[in-house]
CSV table of C-alpha atoms in Angstrom, one decimal:
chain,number,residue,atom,x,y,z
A,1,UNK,CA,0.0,0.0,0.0
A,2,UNK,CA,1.5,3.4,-0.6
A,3,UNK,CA,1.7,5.6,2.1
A,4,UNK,CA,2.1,9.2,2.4
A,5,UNK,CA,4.0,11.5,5.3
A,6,UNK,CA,4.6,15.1,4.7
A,7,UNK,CA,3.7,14.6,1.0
A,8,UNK,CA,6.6,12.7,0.5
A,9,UNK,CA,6.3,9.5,-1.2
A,10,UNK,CA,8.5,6.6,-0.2
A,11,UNK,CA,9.0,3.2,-1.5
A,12,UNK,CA,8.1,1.1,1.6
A,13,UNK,CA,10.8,-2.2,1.7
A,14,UNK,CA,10.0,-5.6,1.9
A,15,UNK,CA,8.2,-6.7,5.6
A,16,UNK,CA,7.5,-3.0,6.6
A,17,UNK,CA,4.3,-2.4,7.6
A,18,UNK,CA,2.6,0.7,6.4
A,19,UNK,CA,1.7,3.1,9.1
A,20,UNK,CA,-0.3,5.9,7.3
A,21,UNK,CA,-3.4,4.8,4.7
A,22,UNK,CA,-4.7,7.7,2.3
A,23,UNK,CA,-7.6,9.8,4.0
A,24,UNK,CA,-9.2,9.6,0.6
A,25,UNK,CA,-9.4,5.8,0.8
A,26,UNK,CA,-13.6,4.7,0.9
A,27,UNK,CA,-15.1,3.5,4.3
A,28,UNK,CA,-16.2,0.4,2.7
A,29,UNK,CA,-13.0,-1.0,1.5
A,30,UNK,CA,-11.2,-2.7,4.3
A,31,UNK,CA,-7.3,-1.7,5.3
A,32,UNK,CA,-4.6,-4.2,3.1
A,33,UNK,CA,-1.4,-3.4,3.7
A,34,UNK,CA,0.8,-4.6,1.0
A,35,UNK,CA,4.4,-5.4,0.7
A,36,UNK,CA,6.6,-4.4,-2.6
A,37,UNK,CA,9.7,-4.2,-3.5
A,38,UNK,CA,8.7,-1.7,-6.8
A,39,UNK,CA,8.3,2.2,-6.9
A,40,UNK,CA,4.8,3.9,-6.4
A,41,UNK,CA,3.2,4.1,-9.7
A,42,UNK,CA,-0.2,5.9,-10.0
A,43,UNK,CA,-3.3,4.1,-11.5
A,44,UNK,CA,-2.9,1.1,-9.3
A,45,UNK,CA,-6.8,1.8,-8.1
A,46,UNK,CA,-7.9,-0.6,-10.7
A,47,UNK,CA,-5.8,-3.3,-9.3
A,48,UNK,CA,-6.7,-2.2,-5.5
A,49,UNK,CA,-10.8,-2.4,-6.0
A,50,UNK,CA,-10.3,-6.1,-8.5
A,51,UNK,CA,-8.8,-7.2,-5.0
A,52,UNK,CA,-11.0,-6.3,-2.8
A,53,UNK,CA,-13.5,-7.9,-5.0
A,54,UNK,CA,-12.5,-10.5,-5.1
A,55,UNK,CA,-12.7,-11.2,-1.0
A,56,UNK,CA,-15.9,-9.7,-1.0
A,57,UNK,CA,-18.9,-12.6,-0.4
A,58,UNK,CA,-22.3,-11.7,-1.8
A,59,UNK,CA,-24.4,-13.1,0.9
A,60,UNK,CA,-27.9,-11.4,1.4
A,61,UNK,CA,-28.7,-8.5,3.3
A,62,UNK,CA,-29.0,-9.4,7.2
A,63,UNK,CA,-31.0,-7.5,10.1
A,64,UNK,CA,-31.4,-8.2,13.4
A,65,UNK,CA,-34.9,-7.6,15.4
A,66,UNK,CA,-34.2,-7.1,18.7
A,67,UNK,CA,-37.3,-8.4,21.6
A,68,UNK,CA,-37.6,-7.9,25.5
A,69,UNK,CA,-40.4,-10.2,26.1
A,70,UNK,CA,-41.5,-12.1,29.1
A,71,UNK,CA,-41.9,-16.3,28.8
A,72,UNK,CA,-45.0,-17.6,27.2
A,73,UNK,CA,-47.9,-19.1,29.2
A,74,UNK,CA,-46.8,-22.7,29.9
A,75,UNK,CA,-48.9,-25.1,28.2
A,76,UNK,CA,-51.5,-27.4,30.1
A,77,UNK,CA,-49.8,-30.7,29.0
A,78,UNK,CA,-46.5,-29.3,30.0
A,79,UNK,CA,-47.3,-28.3,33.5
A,80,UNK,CA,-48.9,-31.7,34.0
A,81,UNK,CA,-45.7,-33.0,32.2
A,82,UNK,CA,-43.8,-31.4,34.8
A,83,UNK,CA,-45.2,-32.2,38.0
A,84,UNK,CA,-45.7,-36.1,37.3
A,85,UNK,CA,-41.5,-35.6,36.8
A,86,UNK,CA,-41.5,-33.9,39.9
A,87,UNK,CA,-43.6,-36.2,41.9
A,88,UNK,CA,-41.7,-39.2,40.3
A,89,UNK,CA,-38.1,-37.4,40.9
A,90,UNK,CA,-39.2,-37.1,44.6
A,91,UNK,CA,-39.9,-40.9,45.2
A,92,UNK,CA,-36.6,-41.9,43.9
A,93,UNK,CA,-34.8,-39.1,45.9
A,94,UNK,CA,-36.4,-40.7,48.9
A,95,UNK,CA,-35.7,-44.2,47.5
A,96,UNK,CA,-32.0,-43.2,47.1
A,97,UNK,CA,-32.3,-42.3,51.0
A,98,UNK,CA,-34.1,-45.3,52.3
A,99,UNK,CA,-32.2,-47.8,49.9
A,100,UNK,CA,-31.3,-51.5,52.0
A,101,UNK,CA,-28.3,-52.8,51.2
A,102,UNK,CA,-26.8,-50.2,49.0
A,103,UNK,CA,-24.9,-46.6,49.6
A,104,UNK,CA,-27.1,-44.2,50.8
A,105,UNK,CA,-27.0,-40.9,48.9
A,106,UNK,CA,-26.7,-37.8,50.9
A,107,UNK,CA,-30.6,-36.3,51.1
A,108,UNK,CA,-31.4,-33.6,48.5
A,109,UNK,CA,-34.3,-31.2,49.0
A,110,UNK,CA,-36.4,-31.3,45.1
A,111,UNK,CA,-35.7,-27.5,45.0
A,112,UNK,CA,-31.9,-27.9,45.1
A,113,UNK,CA,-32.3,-31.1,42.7
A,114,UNK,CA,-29.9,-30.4,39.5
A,115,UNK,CA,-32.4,-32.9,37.2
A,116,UNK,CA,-35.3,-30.9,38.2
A,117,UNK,CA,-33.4,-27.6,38.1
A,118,UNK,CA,-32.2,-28.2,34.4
A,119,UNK,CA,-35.9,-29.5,33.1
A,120,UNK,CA,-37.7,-25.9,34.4
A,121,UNK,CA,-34.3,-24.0,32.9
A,122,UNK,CA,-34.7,-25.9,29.4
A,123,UNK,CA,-38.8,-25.4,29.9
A,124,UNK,CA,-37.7,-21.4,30.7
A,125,UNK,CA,-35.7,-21.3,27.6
A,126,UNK,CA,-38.3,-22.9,25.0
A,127,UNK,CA,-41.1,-20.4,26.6
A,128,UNK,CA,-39.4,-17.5,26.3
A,129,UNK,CA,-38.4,-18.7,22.0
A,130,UNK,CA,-41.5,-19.2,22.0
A,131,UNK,CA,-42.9,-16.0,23.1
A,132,UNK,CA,-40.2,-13.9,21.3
A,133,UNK,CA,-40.9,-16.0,17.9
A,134,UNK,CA,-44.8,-14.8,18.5
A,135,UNK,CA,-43.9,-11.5,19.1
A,136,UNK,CA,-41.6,-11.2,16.8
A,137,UNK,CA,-43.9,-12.3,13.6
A,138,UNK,CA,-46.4,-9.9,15.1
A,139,UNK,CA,-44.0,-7.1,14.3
A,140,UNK,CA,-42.3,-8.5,11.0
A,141,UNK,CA,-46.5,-8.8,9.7
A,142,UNK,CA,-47.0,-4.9,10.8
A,143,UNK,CA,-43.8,-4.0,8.4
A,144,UNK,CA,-44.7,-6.3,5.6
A,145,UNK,CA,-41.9,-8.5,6.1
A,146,UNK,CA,-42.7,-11.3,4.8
A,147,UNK,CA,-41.5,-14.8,6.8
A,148,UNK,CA,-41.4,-18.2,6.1
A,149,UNK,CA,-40.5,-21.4,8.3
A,150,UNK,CA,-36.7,-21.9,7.7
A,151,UNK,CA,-36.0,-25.5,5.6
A,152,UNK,CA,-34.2,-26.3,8.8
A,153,UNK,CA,-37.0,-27.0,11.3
A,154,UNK,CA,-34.7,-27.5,14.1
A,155,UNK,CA,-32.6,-24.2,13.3
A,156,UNK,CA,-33.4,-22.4,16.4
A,157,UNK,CA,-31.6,-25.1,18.2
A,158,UNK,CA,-28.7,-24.8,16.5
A,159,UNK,CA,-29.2,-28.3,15.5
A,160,UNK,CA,-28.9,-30.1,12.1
A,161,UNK,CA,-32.2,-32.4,10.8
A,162,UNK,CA,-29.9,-35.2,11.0
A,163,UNK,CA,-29.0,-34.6,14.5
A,164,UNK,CA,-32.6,-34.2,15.8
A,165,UNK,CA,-33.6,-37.6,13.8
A,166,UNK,CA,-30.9,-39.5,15.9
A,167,UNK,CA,-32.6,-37.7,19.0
A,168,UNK,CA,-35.7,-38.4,17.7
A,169,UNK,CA,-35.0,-42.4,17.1
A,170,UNK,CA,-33.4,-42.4,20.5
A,171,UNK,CA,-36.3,-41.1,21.9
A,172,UNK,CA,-38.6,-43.6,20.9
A,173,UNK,CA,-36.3,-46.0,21.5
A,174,UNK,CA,-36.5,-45.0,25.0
A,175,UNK,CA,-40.6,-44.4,25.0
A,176,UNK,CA,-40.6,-48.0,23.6
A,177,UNK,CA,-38.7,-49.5,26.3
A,178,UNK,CA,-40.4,-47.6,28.7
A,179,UNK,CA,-44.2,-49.4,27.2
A,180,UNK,CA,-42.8,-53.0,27.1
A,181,UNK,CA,-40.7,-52.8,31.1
A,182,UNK,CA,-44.7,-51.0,31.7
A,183,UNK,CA,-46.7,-53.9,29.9
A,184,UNK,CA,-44.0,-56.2,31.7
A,185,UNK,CA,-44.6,-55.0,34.9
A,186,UNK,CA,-48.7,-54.9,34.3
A,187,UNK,CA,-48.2,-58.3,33.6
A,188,UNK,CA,-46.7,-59.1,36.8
A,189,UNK,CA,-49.1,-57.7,38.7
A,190,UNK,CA,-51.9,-59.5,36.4
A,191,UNK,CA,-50.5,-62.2,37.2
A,192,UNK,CA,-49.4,-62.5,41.1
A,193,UNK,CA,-53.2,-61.0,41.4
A,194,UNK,CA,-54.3,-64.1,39.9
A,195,UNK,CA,-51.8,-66.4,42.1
A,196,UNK,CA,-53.6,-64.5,45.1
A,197,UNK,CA,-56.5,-65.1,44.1
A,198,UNK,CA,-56.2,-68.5,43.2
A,199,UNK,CA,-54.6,-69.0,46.4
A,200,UNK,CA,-57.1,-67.4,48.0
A,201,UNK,CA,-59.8,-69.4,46.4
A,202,UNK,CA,-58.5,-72.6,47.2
A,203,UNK,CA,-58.2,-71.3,50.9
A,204,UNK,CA,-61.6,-70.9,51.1
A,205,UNK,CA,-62.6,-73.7,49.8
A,206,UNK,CA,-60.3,-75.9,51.9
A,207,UNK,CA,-61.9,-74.0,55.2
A,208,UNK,CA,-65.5,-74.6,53.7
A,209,UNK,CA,-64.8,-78.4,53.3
A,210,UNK,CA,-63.2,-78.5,56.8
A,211,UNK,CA,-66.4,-76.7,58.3
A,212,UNK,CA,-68.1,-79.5,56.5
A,213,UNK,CA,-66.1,-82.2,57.7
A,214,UNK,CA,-65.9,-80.9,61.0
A,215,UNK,CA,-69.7,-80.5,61.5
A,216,UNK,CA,-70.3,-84.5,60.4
A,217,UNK,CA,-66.7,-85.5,62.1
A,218,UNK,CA,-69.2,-85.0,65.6
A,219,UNK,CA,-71.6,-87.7,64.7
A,220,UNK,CA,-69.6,-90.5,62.5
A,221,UNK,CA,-67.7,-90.6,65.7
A,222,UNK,CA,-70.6,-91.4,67.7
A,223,UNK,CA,-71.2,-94.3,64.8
A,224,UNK,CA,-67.5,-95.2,65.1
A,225,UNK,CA,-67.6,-95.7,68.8
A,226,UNK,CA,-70.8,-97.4,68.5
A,227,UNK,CA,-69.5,-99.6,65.4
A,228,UNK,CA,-72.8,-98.3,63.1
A,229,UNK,CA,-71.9,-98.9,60.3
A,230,UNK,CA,-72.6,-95.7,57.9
A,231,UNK,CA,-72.2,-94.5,54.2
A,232,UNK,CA,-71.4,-91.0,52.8
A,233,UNK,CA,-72.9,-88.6,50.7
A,234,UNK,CA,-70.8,-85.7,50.3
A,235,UNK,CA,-72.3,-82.3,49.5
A,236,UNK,CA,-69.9,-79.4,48.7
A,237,UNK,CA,-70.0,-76.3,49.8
A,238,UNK,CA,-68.4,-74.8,47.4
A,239,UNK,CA,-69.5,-76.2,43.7
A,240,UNK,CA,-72.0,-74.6,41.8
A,241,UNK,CA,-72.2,-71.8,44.8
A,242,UNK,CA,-72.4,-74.5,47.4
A,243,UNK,CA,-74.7,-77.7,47.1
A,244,UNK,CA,-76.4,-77.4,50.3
A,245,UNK,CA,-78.6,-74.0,48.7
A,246,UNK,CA,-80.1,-76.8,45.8
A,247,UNK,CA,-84.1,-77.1,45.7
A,248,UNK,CA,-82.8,-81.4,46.3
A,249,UNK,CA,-80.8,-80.4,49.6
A,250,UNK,CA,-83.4,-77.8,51.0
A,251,UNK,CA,-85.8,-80.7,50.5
A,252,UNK,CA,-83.5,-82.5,53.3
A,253,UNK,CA,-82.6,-79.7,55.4
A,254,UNK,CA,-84.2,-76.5,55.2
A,255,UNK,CA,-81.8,-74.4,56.5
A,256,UNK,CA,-79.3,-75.0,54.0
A,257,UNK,CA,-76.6,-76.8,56.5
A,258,UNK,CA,-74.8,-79.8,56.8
A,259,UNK,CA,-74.6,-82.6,58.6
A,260,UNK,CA,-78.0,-85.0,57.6
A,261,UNK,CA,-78.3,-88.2,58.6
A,262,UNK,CA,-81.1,-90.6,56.9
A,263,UNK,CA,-81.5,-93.4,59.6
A,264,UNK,CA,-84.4,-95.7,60.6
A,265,UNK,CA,-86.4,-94.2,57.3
A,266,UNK,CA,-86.0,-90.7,58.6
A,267,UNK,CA,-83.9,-87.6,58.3
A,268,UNK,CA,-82.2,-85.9,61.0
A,269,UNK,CA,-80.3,-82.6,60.8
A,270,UNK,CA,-78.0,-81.1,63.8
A,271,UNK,CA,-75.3,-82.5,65.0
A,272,UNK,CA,-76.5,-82.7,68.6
A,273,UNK,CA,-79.7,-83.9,67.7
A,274,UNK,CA,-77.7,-86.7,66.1
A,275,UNK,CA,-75.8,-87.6,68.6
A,276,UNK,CA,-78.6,-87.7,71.1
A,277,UNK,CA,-80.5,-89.8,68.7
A,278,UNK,CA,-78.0,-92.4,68.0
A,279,UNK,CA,-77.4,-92.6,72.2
A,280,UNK,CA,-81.1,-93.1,72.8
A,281,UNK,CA,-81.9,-95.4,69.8
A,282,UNK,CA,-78.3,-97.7,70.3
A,283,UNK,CA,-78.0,-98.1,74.0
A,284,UNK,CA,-74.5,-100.4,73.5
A,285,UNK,CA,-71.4,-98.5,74.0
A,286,UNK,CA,-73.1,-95.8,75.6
A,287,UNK,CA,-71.6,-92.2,75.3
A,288,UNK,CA,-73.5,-91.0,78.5
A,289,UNK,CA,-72.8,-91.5,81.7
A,290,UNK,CA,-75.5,-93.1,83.7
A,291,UNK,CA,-74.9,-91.0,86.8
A,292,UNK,CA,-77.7,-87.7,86.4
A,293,UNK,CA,-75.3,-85.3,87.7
A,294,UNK,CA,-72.6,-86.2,85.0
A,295,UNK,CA,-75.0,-86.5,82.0
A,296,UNK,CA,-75.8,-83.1,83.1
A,297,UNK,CA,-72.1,-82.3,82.7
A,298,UNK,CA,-72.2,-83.9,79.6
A,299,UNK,CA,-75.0,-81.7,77.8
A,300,UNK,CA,-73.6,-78.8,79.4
A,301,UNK,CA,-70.3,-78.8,78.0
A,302,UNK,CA,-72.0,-79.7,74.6
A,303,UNK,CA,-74.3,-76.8,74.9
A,304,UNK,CA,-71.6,-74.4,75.2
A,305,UNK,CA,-69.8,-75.7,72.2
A,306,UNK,CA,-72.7,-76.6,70.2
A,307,UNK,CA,-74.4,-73.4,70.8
A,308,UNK,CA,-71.8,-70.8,72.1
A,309,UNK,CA,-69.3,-71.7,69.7
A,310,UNK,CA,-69.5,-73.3,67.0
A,311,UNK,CA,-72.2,-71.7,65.5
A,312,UNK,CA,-70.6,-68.7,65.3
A,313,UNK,CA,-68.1,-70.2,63.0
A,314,UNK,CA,-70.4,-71.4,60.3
A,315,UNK,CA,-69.9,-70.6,56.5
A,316,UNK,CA,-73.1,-67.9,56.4
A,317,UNK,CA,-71.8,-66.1,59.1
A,318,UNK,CA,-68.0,-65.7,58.2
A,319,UNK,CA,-69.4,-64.5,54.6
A,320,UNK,CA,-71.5,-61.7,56.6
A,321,UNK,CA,-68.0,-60.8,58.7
A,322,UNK,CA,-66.5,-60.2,55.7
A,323,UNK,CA,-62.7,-62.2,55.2
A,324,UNK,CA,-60.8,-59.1,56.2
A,325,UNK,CA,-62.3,-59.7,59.9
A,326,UNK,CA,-63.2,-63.3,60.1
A,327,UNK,CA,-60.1,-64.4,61.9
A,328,UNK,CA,-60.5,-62.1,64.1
A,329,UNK,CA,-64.1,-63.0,64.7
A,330,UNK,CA,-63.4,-66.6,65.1
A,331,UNK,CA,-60.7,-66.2,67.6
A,332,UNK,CA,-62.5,-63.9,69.8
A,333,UNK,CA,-65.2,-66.8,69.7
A,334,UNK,CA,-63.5,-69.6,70.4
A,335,UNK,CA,-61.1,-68.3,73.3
A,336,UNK,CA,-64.2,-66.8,74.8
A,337,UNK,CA,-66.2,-70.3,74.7
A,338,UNK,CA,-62.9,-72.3,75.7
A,339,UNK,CA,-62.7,-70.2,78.3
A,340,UNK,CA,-65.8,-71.6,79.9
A,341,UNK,CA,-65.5,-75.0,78.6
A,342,UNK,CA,-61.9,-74.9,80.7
A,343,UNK,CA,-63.2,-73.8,84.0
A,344,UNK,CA,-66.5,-76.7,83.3
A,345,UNK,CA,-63.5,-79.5,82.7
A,346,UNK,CA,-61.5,-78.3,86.0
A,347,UNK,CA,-64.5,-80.0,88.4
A,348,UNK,CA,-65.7,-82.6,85.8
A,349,UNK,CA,-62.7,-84.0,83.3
A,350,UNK,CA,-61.0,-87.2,84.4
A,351,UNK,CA,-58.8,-88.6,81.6
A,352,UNK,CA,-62.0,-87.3,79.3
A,353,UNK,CA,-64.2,-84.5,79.8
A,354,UNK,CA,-66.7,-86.2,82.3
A,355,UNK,CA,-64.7,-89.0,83.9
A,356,UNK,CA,-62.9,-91.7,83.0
A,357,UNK,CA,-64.9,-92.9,79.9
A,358,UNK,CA,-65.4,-91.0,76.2
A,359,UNK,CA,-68.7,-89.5,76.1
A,360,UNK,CA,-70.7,-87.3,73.6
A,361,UNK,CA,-68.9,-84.6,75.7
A,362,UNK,CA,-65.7,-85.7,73.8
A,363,UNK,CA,-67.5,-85.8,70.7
A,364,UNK,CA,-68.3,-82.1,70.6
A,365,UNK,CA,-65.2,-80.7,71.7
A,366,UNK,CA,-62.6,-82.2,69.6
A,367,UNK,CA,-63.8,-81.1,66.3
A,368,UNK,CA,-63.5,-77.7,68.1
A,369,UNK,CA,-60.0,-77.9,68.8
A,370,UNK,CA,-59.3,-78.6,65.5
A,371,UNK,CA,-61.2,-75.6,64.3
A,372,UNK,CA,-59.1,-73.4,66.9
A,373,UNK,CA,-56.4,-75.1,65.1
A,374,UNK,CA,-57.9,-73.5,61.8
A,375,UNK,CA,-58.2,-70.2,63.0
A,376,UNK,CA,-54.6,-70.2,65.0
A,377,UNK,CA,-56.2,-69.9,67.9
A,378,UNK,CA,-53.6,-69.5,71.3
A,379,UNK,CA,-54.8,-72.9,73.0
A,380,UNK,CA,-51.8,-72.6,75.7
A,381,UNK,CA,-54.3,-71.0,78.4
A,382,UNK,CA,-56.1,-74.2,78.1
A,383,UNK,CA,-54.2,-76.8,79.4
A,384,UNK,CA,-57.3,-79.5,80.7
A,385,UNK,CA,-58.2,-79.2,76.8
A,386,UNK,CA,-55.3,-79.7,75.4
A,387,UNK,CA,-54.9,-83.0,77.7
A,388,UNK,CA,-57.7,-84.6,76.8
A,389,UNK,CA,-57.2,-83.8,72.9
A,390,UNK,CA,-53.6,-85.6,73.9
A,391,UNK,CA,-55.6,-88.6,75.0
A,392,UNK,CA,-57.7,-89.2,71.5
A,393,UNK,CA,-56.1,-87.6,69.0
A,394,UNK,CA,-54.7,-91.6,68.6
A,395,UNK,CA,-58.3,-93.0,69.6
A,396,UNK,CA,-59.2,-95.2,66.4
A,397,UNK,CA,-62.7,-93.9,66.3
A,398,UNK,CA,-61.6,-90.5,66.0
A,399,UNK,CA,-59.0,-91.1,63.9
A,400,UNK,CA,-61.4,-92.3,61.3
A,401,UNK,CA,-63.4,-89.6,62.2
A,402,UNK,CA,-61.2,-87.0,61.4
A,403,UNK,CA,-61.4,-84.6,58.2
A,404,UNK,CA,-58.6,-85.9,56.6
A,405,UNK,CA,-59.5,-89.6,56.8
A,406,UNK,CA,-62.2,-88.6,54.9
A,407,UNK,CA,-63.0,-90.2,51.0
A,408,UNK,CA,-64.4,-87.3,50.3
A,409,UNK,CA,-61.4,-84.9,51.2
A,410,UNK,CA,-59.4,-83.1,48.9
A,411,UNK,CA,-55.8,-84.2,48.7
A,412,UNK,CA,-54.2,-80.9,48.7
A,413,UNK,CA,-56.5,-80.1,52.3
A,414,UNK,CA,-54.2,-82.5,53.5
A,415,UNK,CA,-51.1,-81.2,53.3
């Protein structure tokens, strides 16, 4: 570049930087200094401007639109959006806290959570684009600008279409993943809902076939002790809604219960009444005592169980407790009759419950014990009962006698 001081011209030497530039030199061509070895010549203006040229780039004409807005309204999905990641952030904080047998993490408040903090910052940033871009168009449309959607949809990211495809793919990915571990879980759930409830279903129908069994084991031991010899007619309470509520069985029992026993061409229901019946009609091997005093014993301690008790644990009226409370029923039953039966054994029970010999005393209470059993029932306040169950749980006729032993019990009610 030539360079002028004092009006002088000077050849300026080879890696000298020019100091001076011409004041008539235009605004709009940049500063270029140039090194030469050869003398000034005039007209080299020409050869100046086709250099400049040539490092000029014709790009089109840019302006900038400068906004000061406030963020846009958050939308309804978003806010929602938000608060199920808050509410879900917040469990696994706490989970992080809480976690057995892994490194606890030092407690964060949700406030001071970096995940949370960076989803409202990046939510902050899109609402206020998005409030600027509506602004923005408002104005361009007042000056007749016209606008258009750039090609690049992500552009205001700063983000290629590529890029945002890969995010886009990854995304899925992940929303996919997220459905099938959901639908795997729901699955899980389906199904240990349906073990409980298959579980639970059997349990019920085991205690209903031990009710059952337990209300006829009173009077086939009676026939096993007096060696009648007997045949069986099961009826379920559970199939088809329970057998005993059929027009045939109503016929036999109109209360809807079992045991019935069809003897001497007649039907008797109630397992007292049974018993009685079979003592009165088949005087061998009698199963009361012939003392008046201790027969009085006898139906005494039978009352209590056969009324006090055992009733309270029959099918229809566990259904009307409802099975969240029906244990608790049952126990609170049973203790409360035991309780009597206990202090009626201390003055009457030899190596039975009246004396010396099995009687229809016997018969009654040992079916109870094993529906204490049942129920879990705390039988260690009760230690005259518990002696005499000692003394014929190995008793032949009530071996046979009991539920298990049964042809008609289920194999699993066994185990």
């Amino acid at each position: 570049m030539l360079s002028r001081k004092n009006k002088d011209l000077r050849m300026i030497k080879e890696g000298v930087v020019g100091k001076y530039v011409k004041k008539d030199t235009p605004p709009e061509v940049p500063i270029i200094n140039v090194w030469t070895t050869e003398p000034h010549r005039r007209g080299r203006r020409s050869a100046l401007k086709n250099q400049i040229n040539s490092l000029k780039l014709n790009l089109p004409w840019v302006e900038k639109l400068v906004l000061t807005n406030s963020l846009a309204p958050m939308a309804p999905e978003m806010a929602i959006h938000m608060e199920q990641q808050q509410e879900q952030r917040a469990k696994q904080l706490k989970s992080n806290i809480k976690g057995k047998g892994k490194k606890k993490e030092k407690a964060v408040e949700l406030e001071d959570d970096p995940v949370i903090n960076d989803f409202k910052r990046e939510s902050m940033f899109y609402r206020q684009a998005q409030a600027a871009v509506l602004k923005g168009i408002t104005q361009l449309k007042e000056l007749g600008i016209p606008t258009k959607r750039p090609e690049d949809y992500f552009g205001e990211m700063v983000k290629t279409d590529q890029h945002m495809t890969k995010v886009k793919l990854v995304l899925e990915k992940k929303k996919k993943e997220a459905q099938l571990s959901e639908r795997a879980r729901q699955q899980r759930t389906q199904r240990k809902m349906a073990k409980e409830m298959r579980i639970s279903s059997t349990l019920k129908k085991h205690a209903e076939k031990k009710e059952m069994l337990d209300e006829i084991k009173k009077y086939r031991k009676a026939l096993n002790l007096k060696e009648i010899p007997y045949d069986i007619k099961p009826v379920s309470l559970v199939k088809n809604g329970g057998e005993q509520h059929s027009n045939e069985f109503r016929e036999v029992n109109p209360m809807e219960q079992v045991p019935a026993l069809h003897i001497d061409n007649h039907t008797l229901i109630e397992s007292f009444n049974i018993l009685l019946y079979l003592e009165e009609t088949r005087p061998h091997r009698p199963l009361m005592p012939a003392d008046p005093i201790k027969r009085a014993r006898v139906r005494e301690i039978c009352e209590v169980i056969s009324s006090g008790i055992q009733p309270l644990q029959n099918l229809i009226v566990l259904i009307y407790v409802g099975e969240e409370r029906k244990k608790e029923w049952a126990q609170h039953w049973i203790t409360r009759g035991f309780t009597a039966v206990e202090k009626l054994l201390s003055s009457s029970a030899g190596k039975y419950c009246v004396g010396d010999d099995i009687t229809l005393a016997d018969c009654c209470l040992v079916p109870q014990i094993f529906n204490a059993r049942r129920f879990h029932v705390d039988l260690r306040p009760f230690p005259t009962i518990l002696r005499i169950d000692r003394h014929l749980e190995n008793h032949p006729a009530f071996t046979a006698a009991h539920p298990n032993n049964q042809p008609d019990c289920p194999p699993e009610a066994t185990k």
